[in-house]
């Protein structure tokens, strides 16, 4: 088996059936979170002066925390997969409830939401890196009971 073939083949021994290409894709997105989101969010928190609007403060605190946790995802990508699911969830909701109505009404272009919509447009790439079979087996499906015949 060539190195390229192994890169796209399921790896049951090292990654619980997840393809190495997906593991490295997850690591790439964790790294992108660290590089782009952490400085922006933490910069806003550290440079802010005066009283906070409580809802805005919560949003910035969440936005600063989840990509900071992405550091752990670089080393244990499957263990920190719920972090990626959180990112997919909130980006999907934002696109559905904020960007889509603005786009439908023709007011997204030139609005303050336009830049955010462009940065969230990579959502399909992010979703493509997620090992959905692993998500199903690990977080959704009922655990299988070993059959008595398998014990023999």
Coordinates of C-alpha atoms in Angstrom, one line a residue:
X1 CA 0.0 0.0 0.0
X2 CA 1.5 3.4 -1.0
X3 CA 1.7 6.3 1.3
X4 CA -1.0 8.1 -0.7
X5 CA -3.3 5.2 -0.5
X6 CA -2.8 4.9 3.3
X7 CA -3.5 8.6 3.7
X8 CA -7.1 8.0 2.4
X9 CA -7.6 4.5 3.9
X10 CA -9.4 4.0 7.2
X11 CA -7.0 3.5 10.1
X12 CA -8.6 1.2 12.7
X13 CA -5.5 0.8 14.8
X14 CA -4.4 4.4 15.2
X15 CA -7.6 6.5 14.7
X16 CA -10.6 4.2 15.4
X17 CA -11.5 3.8 11.7
X18 CA -11.0 7.5 10.8
X19 CA -9.0 8.3 7.7
X20 CA -5.6 10.1 8.2
X21 CA -6.7 12.8 5.7
X22 CA -9.6 13.6 8.0
X23 CA -7.3 13.7 11.1
X24 CA -5.0 16.1 9.3
X25 CA -8.0 18.1 8.1
X26 CA -9.2 18.5 11.7
X27 CA -5.7 19.5 12.8
X28 CA -5.7 22.1 10.0
X29 CA -9.0 23.6 11.2
X30 CA -7.9 23.6 14.8
X31 CA -4.7 25.5 13.7
X32 CA -6.7 28.0 11.7
X33 CA -8.9 28.6 14.7
X34 CA -5.8 29.3 16.8
X35 CA -4.2 31.6 14.2
X36 CA -7.2 33.6 13.1
X37 CA -9.8 33.6 15.9
X38 CA -7.7 33.6 19.1
X39 CA -5.9 36.9 18.3
X40 CA -9.2 38.6 17.3
X41 CA -11.3 37.5 20.2
X42 CA -8.6 37.8 22.9
X43 CA -7.6 41.1 21.5
X44 CA -11.1 42.4 21.8
X45 CA -11.4 41.2 25.4
X46 CA -8.0 42.6 26.5
X47 CA -8.4 46.0 24.7
X48 CA -12.0 46.6 25.8
X49 CA -12.5 49.6 28.0
X50 CA -15.6 50.6 29.9
X51 CA -18.6 48.6 30.9
X52 CA -19.6 45.6 28.7
X53 CA -23.0 44.9 27.3
X54 CA -23.6 41.6 29.1
X55 CA -24.8 39.7 25.9
X56 CA -21.8 41.0 23.9
X57 CA -19.4 40.0 26.7
X58 CA -20.7 36.5 26.8
X59 CA -20.4 36.2 23.0
X60 CA -16.8 37.4 23.1
X61 CA -15.9 35.1 26.1
X62 CA -17.3 32.1 24.2
X63 CA -15.6 33.2 21.0
X64 CA -12.3 33.5 22.9
X65 CA -12.6 30.2 24.8
X66 CA -13.5 27.7 22.1
X67 CA -10.6 28.4 19.7
X68 CA -8.2 28.6 22.6
X69 CA -9.2 25.0 23.4
X70 CA -8.3 24.1 19.7
X71 CA -4.7 23.9 20.9
X72 CA -5.6 20.5 22.5
X73 CA -7.3 19.5 19.2
X74 CA -3.9 19.7 17.4
X75 CA -2.6 16.9 19.6
X76 CA -5.8 14.8 20.1
X77 CA -8.1 15.7 17.1
X78 CA -10.8 13.0 17.8
X79 CA -10.9 13.7 21.5
X80 CA -11.7 17.3 20.8
X81 CA -14.1 16.7 18.0
X82 CA -17.1 18.1 20.0
X83 CA -15.3 21.5 19.7
X84 CA -15.5 21.2 15.9
X85 CA -19.2 20.1 16.1
X86 CA -19.9 23.3 18.2
X87 CA -18.2 25.4 15.5
X88 CA -20.3 23.8 12.8
X89 CA -23.4 24.2 14.8
X90 CA -23.1 27.9 15.6
X91 CA -21.9 28.8 12.1
X92 CA -24.8 26.9 10.6
X93 CA -27.3 28.7 12.8
X94 CA -25.8 32.1 12.1
X95 CA -25.8 31.5 8.4
X96 CA -29.5 30.3 8.5
X97 CA -30.9 32.9 10.9
X98 CA -28.7 36.0 10.1
X99 CA -27.0 35.7 6.7
X100 CA -29.7 33.9 4.7
X101 CA -32.5 36.4 5.5
X102 CA -30.2 39.3 4.6
X103 CA -29.1 37.6 1.4
X104 CA -32.8 36.9 0.5
X105 CA -33.8 40.5 1.0
X106 CA -30.7 41.7 -1.0
X107 CA -29.2 43.5 2.0
X108 CA -26.3 41.3 2.9
X109 CA -23.8 43.0 0.5
X110 CA -22.5 46.1 2.2
X111 CA -23.9 45.1 5.6
X112 CA -21.8 44.5 8.8
X113 CA -22.6 40.8 8.4
X114 CA -21.0 40.5 5.0
X115 CA -17.5 39.8 6.2
X116 CA -18.7 37.2 8.7
X117 CA -20.7 35.5 6.0
X118 CA -17.6 35.2 3.8
X119 CA -15.6 33.7 6.7
X120 CA -18.4 31.3 7.5
X121 CA -18.7 30.2 3.8
X122 CA -16.0 27.6 4.4
X123 CA -18.5 25.6 6.5
X124 CA -18.8 22.9 3.8
X125 CA -15.0 22.3 3.9
X126 CA -15.1 22.1 7.7
X127 CA -18.0 19.6 7.5
X128 CA -16.2 17.5 5.0
X129 CA -13.3 17.0 7.4
X130 CA -15.5 15.7 10.2
X131 CA -15.5 11.9 10.3
X132 CA -19.3 11.6 10.5
X133 CA -19.2 7.8 10.9
X134 CA -17.0 8.2 14.0
X135 CA -19.4 10.9 15.3
X136 CA -22.3 8.5 14.8
X137 CA -20.5 5.6 16.5
X138 CA -19.1 7.7 19.4
X139 CA -21.8 10.2 20.2
X140 CA -25.1 9.1 18.8
X141 CA -25.5 5.4 18.3
X142 CA -26.6 3.2 21.2
X143 CA -23.6 1.2 22.4
X144 CA -23.5 -2.3 21.0
X145 CA -23.6 -5.2 23.5
X146 CA -21.1 -7.9 22.6
X147 CA -22.9 -11.1 21.5
X148 CA -22.4 -14.2 23.7
X149 CA -21.1 -16.1 20.7
X150 CA -18.3 -13.6 20.2
X151 CA -17.0 -14.3 23.7
X152 CA -16.1 -17.9 22.9

